[in-house]
Short mmCIF file of C-alpha atoms and ligand atoms in Angstrom, two decimals:
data_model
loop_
_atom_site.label_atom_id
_atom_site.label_comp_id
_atom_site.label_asym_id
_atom_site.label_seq_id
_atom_site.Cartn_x
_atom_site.Cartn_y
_atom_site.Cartn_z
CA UNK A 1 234.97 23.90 -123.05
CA UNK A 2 236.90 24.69 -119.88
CA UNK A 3 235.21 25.78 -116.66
CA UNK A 4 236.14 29.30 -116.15
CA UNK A 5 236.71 30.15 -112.49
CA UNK A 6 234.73 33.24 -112.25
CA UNK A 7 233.61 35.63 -109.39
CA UNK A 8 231.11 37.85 -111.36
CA UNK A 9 230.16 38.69 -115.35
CA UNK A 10 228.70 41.50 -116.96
CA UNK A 11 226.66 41.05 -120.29
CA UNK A 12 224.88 43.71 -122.40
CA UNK A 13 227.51 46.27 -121.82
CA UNK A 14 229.10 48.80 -124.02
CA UNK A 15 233.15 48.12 -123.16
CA UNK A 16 235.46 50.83 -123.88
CA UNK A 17 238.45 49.11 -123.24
CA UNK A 18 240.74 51.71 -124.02
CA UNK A 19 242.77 50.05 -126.19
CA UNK A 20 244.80 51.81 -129.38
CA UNK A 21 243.44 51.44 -132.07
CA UNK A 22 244.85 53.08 -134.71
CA UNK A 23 243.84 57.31 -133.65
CA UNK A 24 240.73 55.72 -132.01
CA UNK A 25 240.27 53.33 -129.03
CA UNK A 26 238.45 50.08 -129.21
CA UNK A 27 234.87 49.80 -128.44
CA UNK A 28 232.84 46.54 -128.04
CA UNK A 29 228.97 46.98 -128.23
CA UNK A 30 226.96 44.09 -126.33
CA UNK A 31 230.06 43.33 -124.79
CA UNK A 32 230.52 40.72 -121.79
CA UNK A 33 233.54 41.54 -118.76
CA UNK A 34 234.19 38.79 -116.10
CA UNK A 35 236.18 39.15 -113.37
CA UNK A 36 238.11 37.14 -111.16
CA UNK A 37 239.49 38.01 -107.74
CA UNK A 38 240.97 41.65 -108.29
CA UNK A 39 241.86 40.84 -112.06
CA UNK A 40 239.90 41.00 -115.08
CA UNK A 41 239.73 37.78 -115.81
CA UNK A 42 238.02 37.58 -119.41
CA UNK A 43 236.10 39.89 -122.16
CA UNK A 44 234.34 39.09 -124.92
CA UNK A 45 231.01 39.10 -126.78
CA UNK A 46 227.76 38.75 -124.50
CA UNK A 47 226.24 35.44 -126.15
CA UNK A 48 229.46 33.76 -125.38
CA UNK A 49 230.22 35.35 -122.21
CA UNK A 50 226.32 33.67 -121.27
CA UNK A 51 227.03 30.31 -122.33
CA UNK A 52 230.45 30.16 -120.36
CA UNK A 53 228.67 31.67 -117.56
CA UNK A 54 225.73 29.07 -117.88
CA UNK A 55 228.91 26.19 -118.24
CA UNK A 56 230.30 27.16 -114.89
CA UNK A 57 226.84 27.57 -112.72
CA UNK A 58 227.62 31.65 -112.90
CA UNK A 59 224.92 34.23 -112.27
CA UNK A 60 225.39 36.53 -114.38
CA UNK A 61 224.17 40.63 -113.78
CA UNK A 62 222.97 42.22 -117.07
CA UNK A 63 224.51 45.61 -117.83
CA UNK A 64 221.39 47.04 -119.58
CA UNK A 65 223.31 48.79 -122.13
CA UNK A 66 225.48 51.13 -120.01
CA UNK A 67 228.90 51.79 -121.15
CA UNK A 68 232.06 50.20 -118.69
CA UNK A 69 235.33 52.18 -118.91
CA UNK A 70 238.60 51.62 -117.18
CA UNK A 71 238.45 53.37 -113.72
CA UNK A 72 239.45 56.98 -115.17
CA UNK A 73 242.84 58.08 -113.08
CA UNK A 74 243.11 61.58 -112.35
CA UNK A 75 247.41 61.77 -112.90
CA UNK A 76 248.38 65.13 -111.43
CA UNK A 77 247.09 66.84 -108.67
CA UNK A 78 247.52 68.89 -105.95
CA UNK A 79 244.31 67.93 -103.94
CA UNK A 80 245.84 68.51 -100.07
CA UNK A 81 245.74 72.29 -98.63
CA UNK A 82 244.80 74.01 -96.35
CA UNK A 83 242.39 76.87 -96.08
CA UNK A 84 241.30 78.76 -99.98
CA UNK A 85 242.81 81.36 -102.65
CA UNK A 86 239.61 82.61 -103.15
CA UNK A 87 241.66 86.28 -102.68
CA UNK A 88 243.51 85.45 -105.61
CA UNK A 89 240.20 84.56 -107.32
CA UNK A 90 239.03 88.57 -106.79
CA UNK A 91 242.74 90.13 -107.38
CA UNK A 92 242.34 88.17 -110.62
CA UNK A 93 239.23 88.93 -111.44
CA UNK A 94 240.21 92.95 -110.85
CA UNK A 95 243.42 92.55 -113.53
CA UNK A 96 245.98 91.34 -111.62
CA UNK A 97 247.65 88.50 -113.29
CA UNK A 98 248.85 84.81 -111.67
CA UNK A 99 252.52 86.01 -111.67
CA UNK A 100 251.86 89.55 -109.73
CA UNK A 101 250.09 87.87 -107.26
CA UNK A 102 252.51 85.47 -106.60
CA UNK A 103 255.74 88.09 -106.70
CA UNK A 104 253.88 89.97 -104.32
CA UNK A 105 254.14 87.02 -101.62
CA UNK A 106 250.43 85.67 -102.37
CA UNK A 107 249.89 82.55 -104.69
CA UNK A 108 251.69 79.61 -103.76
CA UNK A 109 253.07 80.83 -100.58
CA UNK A 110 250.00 81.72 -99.22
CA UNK A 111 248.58 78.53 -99.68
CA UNK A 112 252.09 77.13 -97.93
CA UNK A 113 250.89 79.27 -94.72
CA UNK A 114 247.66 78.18 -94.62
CA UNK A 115 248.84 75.05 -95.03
CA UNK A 116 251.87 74.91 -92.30
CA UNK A 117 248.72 76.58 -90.09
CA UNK A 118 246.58 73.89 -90.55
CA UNK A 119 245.90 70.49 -88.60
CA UNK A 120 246.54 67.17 -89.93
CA UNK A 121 242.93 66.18 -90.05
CA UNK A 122 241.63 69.19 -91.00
CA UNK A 123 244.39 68.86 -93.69
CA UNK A 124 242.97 65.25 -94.52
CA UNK A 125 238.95 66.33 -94.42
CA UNK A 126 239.26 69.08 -96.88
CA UNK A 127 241.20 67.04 -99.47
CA UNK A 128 238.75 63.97 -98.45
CA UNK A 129 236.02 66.03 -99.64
CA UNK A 130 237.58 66.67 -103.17
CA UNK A 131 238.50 63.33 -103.30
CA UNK A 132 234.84 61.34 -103.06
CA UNK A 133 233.65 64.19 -105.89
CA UNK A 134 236.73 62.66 -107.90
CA UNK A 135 235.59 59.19 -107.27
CA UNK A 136 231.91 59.70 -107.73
CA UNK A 137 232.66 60.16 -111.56
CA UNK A 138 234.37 57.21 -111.48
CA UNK A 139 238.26 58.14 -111.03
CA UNK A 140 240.44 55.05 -109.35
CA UNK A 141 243.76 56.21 -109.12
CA UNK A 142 244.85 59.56 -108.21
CA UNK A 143 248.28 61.11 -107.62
CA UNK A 144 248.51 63.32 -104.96
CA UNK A 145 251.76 65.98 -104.95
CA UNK A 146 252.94 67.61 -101.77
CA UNK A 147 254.39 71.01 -102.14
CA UNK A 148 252.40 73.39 -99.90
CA UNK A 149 254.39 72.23 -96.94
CA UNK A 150 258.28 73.26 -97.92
CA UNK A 151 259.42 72.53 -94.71
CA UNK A 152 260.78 68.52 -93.97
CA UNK A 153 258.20 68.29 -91.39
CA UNK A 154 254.72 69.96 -93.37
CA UNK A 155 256.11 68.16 -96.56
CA UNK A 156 256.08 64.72 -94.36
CA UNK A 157 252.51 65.47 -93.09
CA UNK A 158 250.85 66.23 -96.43
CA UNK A 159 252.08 62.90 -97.95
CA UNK A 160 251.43 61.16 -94.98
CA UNK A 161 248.04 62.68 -95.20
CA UNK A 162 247.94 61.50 -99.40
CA UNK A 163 249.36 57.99 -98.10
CA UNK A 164 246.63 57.67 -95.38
CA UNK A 165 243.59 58.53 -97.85
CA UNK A 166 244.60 55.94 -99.88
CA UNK A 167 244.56 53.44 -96.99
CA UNK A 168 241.44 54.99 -95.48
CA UNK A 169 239.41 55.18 -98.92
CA UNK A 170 238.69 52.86 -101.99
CA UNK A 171 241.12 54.42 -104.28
CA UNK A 172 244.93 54.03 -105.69
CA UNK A 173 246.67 57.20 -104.43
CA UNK A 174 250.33 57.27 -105.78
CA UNK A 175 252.37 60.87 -103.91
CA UNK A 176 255.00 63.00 -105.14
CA UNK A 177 257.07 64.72 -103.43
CA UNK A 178 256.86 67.93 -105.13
CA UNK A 179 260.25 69.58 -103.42
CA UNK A 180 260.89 72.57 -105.47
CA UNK A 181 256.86 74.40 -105.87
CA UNK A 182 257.38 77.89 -104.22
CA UNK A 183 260.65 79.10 -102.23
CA UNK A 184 259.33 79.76 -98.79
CA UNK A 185 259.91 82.95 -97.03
CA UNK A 186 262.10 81.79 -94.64
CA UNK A 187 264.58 81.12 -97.58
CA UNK A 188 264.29 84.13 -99.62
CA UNK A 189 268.15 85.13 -98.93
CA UNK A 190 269.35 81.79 -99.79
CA UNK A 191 267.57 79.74 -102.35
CA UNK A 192 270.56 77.74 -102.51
CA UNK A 193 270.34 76.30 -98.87
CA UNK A 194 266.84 75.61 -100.12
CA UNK A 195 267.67 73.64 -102.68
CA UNK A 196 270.00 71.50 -101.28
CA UNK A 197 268.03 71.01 -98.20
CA UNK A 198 265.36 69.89 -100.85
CA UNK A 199 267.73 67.28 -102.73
CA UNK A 200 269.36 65.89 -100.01
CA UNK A 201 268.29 65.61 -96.22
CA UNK A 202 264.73 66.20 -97.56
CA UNK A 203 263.93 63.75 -100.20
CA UNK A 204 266.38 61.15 -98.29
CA UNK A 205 263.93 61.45 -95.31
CA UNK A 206 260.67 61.24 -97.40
CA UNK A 207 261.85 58.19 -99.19
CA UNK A 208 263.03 56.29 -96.50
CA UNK A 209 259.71 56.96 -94.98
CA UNK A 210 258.00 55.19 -97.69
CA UNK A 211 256.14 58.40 -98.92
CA UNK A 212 258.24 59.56 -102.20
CA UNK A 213 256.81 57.26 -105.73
CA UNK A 214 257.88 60.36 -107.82
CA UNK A 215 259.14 63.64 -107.29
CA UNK A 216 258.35 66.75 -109.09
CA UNK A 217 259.59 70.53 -109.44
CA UNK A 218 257.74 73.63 -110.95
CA UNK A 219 259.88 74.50 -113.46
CA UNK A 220 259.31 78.27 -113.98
CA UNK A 221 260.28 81.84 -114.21
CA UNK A 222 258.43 82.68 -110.98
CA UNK A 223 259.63 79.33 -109.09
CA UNK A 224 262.72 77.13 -109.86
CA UNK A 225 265.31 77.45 -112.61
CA UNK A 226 266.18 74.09 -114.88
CA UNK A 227 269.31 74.05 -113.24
CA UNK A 228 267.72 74.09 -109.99
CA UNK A 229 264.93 71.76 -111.33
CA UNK A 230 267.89 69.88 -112.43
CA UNK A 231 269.58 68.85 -109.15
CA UNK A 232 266.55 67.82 -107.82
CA UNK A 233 265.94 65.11 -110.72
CA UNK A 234 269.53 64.04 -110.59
CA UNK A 235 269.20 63.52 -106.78
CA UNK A 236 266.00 61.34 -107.78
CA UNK A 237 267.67 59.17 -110.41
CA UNK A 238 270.62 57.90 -108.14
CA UNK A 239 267.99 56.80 -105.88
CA UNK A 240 265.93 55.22 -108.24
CA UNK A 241 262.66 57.68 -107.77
CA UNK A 242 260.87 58.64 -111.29
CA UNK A 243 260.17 62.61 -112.44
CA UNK A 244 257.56 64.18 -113.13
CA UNK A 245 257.96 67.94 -114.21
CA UNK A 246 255.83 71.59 -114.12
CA UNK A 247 257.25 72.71 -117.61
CA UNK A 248 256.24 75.16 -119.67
CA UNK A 249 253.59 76.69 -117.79
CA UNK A 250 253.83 80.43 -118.52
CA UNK A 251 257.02 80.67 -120.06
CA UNK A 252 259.46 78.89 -122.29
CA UNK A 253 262.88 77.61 -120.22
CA UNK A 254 263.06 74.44 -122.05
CA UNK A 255 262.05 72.85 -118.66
CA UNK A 256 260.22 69.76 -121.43
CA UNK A 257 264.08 68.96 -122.75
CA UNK A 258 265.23 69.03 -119.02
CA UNK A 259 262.30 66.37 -118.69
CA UNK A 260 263.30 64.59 -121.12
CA UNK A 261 266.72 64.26 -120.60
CA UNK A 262 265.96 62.77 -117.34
CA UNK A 263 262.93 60.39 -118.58
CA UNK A 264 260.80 61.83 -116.67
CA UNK A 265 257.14 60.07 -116.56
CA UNK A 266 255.32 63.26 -116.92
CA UNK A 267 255.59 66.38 -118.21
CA UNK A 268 252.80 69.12 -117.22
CA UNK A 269 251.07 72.43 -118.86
CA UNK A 270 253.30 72.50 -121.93
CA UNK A 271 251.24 75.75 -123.18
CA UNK A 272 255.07 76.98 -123.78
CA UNK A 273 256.39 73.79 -125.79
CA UNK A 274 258.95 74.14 -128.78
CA UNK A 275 259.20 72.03 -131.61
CA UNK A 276 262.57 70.83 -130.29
CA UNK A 277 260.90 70.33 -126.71
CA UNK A 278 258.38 68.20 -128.29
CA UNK A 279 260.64 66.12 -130.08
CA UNK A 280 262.70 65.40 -127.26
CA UNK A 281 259.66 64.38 -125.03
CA UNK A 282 258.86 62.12 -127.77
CA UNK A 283 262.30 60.11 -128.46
CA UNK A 284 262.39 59.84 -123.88
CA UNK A 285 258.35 58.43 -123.89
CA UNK A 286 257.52 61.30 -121.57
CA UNK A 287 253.89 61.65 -121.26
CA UNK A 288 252.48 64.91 -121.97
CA UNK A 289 249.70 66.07 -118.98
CA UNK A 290 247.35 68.75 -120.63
CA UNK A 291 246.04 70.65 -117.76
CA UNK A 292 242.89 72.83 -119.57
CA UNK A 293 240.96 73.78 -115.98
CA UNK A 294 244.53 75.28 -115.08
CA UNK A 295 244.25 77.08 -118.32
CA UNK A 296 241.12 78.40 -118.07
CA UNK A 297 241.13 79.50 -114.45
CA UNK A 298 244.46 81.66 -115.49
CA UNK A 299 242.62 83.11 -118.72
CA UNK A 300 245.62 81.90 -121.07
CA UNK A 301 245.47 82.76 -123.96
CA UNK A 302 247.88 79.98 -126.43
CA UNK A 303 247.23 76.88 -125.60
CA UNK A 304 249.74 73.85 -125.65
CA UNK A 305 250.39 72.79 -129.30
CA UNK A 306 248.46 70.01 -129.48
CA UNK A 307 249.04 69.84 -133.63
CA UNK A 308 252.32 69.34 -132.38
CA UNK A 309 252.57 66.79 -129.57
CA UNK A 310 249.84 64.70 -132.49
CA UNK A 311 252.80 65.25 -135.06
CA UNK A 312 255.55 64.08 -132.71
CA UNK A 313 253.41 61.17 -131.21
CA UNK A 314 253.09 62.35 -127.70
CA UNK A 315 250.88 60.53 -125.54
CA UNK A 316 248.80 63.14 -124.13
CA UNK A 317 247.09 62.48 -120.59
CA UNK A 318 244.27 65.20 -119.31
CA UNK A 319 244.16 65.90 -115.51
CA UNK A 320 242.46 68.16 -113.24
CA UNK A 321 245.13 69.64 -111.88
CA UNK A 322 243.48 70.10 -108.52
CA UNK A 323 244.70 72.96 -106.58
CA UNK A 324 243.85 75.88 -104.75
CA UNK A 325 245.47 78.59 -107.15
CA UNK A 326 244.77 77.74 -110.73
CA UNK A 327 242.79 74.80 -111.08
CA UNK A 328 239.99 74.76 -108.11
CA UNK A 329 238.30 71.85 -109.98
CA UNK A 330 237.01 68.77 -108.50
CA UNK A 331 235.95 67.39 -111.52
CA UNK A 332 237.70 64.87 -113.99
CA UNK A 333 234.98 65.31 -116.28
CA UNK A 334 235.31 68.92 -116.43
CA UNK A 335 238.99 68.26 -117.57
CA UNK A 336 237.73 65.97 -120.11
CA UNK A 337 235.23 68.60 -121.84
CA UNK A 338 237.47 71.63 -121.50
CA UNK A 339 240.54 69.27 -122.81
CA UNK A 340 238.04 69.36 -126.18
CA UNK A 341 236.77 72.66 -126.20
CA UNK A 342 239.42 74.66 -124.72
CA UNK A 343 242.80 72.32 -126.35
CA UNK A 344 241.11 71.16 -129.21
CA UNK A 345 241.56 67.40 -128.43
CA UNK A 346 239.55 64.56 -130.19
CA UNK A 347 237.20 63.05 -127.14
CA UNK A 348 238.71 59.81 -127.80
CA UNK A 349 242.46 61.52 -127.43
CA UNK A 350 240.53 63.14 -124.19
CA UNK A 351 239.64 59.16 -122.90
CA UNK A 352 242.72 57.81 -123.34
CA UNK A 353 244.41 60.78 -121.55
CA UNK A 354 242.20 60.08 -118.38
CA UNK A 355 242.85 56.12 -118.90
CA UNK A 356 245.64 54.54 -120.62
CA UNK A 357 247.75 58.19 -121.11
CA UNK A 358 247.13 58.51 -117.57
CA UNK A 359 248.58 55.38 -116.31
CA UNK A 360 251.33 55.59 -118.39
CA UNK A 361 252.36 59.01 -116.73
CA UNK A 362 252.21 57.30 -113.53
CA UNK A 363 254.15 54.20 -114.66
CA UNK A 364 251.23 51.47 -113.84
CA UNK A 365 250.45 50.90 -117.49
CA UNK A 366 250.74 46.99 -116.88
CA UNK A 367 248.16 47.41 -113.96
CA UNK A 368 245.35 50.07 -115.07
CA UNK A 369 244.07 52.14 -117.91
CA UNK A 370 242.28 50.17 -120.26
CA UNK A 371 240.23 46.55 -119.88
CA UNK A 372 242.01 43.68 -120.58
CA UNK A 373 242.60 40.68 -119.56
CA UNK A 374 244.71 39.91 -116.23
CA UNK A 375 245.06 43.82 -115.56
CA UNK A 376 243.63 44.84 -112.24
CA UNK A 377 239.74 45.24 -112.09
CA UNK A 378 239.19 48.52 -111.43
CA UNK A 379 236.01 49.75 -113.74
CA UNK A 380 233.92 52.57 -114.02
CA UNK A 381 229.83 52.43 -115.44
CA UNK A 382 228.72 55.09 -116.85
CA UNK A 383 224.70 55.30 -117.97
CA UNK A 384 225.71 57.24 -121.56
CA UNK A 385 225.11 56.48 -125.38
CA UNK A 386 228.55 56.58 -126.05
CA UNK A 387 232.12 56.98 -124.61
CA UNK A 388 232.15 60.52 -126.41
CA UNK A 389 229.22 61.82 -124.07
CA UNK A 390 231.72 61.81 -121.13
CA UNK A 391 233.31 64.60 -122.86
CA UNK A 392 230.20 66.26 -123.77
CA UNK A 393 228.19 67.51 -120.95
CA UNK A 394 228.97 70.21 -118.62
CA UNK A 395 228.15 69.89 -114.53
CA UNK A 396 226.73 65.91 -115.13
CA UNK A 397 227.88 62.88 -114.06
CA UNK A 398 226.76 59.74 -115.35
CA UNK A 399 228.21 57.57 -113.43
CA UNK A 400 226.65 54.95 -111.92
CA UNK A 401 229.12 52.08 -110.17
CA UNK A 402 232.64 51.61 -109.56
CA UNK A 403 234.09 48.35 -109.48
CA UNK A 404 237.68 49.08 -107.60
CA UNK A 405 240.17 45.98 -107.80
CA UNK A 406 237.30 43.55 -108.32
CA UNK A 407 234.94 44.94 -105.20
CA UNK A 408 232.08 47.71 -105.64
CA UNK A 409 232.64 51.19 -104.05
CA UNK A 410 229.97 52.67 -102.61
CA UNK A 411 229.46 56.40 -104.83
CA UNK A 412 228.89 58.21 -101.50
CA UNK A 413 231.73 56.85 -99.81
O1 NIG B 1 250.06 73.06 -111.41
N1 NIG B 1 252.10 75.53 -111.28
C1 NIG B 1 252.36 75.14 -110.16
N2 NIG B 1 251.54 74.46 -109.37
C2 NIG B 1 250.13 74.43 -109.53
C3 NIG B 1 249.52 75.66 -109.02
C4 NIG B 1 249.67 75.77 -107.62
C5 NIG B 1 248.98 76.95 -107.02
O2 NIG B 1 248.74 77.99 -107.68
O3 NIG B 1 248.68 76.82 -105.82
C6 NIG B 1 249.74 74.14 -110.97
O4 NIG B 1 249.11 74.96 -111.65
FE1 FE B 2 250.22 71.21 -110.99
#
């Protein structure tokens, strides 16, 4: 038998790997995980994972039973802001709806003010905070969108803040620039100027600096028109950046066939999806993001067609959406359960939209979302019975180590 060149070896673990496997994903009871350097270097069965580990002098740690998942990834959010919408929270909660509140100069241009108002660390402590919750259930990759800048110089300083938390923390943080979110006041006579300023000087600037791996637009009847959506993502393509898109949110543009026409990575919401809109994300391998917290902060009412995207053979990812306005949610496992109860998804459709779905709509599906062999080592432990009861319970986290590219992360970190 060869020596295998090990640094470390579970045994006795439950390994959701996170492979397809047919409508399910593959599961490996007493399962054995070895890693080498930052890869995962071999899985298999525990008795042989023992005896190679005995053949090379190996240690090996046993698992106990508990259940090792990909490290979950957490593919659209908007966790930097500054200050709270908790006044949107009461307007809401007395009957006005997200769209009033936003026509009347609240909602996303609020958010933009406190934001512009705000200092770049206090910018960077407040999403900090959101982001250790994140990672204390286990999350390993997050993207991080701008949009609450709108301005060249806030929208630098919120992805140099996303850019700097991934430096500063143990955790893959991939930013979008999300250049058309809310037109700011200073624009409101000429949307146009906006625009261009958006697609041109703007996402030039951002690129060259190194902060722009996607861009994104919300694609809506109280924020940008597909053809405005559309200059943005054609400005994108001839410099090589991938799309992600806010489509189908409240109401039905056909913002998901703009998406697709531009293969965009991701396409978001989707309560508002035709049947022609889901075919087209289907034939361009655009990923679906179901965003249920978003949902049920907004009280919707038809959720996206999830008979549908299963019909058309969608991948579906689940994320929390994080953001000050409709989806105050720190919590990837709260996605998970209300991406079941709320959307009506299977909890192994849920996994795979937090793991291999997930990575797919970021375009690292070589790299991360499921376990196997030679992708990076980024793992998540989780003390449960099965991979369903992440779905399951409400406020709990079982998670109990992180394993980011091959190193342990401290949980309080
Ligand atoms: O994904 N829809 C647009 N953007 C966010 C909400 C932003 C906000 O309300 O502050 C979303 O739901
Ligand atoms: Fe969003």
């Amino acid at each position: 038998m060869k020596i295998d060149d090990w640094d470390q070896i579970w045994v006795g673990a439950g390994l959701a790997t996170m492979v397809a496997d047919g409508r399910s994903n593959q599961e490996i009871a007493d399962g054995a995980i070895a890693l080498k350097g930052d890869r995962i270097a071999w899985i298999g069965s525990s008795a042989e994972g023992e005896q190679r580990a005995q053949a090379c002098g190996l240690v090996v740690s046993d698992a106990k039973g508990i259940w090792i998942t990909p490290g979950l990834i957490d593919c659209h959010t908007h966790l930097i802001y500054g200050g709270n919408r908790v006044d949107d929270f009461e307007q809401r909660m007395s009957g006005a709806s997200y769209e009033q509140i936003a026509r009347a100069g609240g909602g996303i241009n609020s958010t933009i003010k406190m934001t512009r108002a705000a200092t770049t660390s206090s910018l960077r402590d407040s999403a900090a905070v959101r982001l250790m919750r994140l990672m204390a259930e286990g999350v390993t990759t997050i993207e991080i969108k701008s949009g609450y800048g709108m301005s060249l110089e806030a929208e630098h300083a919120m992805l140099q803040v996303a850019h700097d938390l991934g430096r500063d923390y143990p955790i893959t943080v991939r930013k979008t620039f999300l250049g058309l979110h809310a037109l700011p006041a200073e624009y409101a006579d000429d949307r146009q100027t906006f625009v261009k300023l958006v697609c041109g000087p703007w996402l030039s600037a951002l690129h060259s600096a190194g902060l722009v791996d996607a861009v994104d637009a919300f694609c809506e009847s109280i924020a940008f028109s597909v053809a405005e959506t559309a200059k943005l993502l054609e400005a994108a393509r001839l410099l090589d950046i991938r799309a992600h898109v806010h489509a189908g949110q409240l109401s039905e543009l056909g913002a998901p066939q703009l998406a697709a026409q531009y293969r965009a990575l991701s396409a978001a919401h989707l309560e508002f999806l035709s049947a022609e809109g889901a075919a087209q994300i289907a034939r361009a391998g655009t990923v679906a993001v179901l965003l249920p917290t978003a949902y049920y902060t907004l009280q919707q009412s038809k959720p996206p067609p999830i008979p549908l995207l299963r019909e058309m053979g969608v991948a579906m990812a689940v994320a929390t959406d994080s953001n000050p306005g409709s989806s105050p949610c720190s919590s990837i496992l709260l996605a998970l359960n209300m991406a079941c109860s709320l959307f009506g998804l299977t909890p192994q459709e849920a996994l795979a939209g937090v793991t291999r779905n997930a990575a797919r709509a970021l375009g690292l599906e070589s790299e991360i979302g499921t376990l196997e062999v030679g992708k990076r080592a980024d793992l998540a432990f989780f003390r449960i019975v099965r991979p369903a009861e992440l779905c399951y319970g409400l406020g709990v986290n079982p998670c109990e180590r992180v394993i980011r590219g091959g190193t342990a992360r401290d949980l309080r970190c």
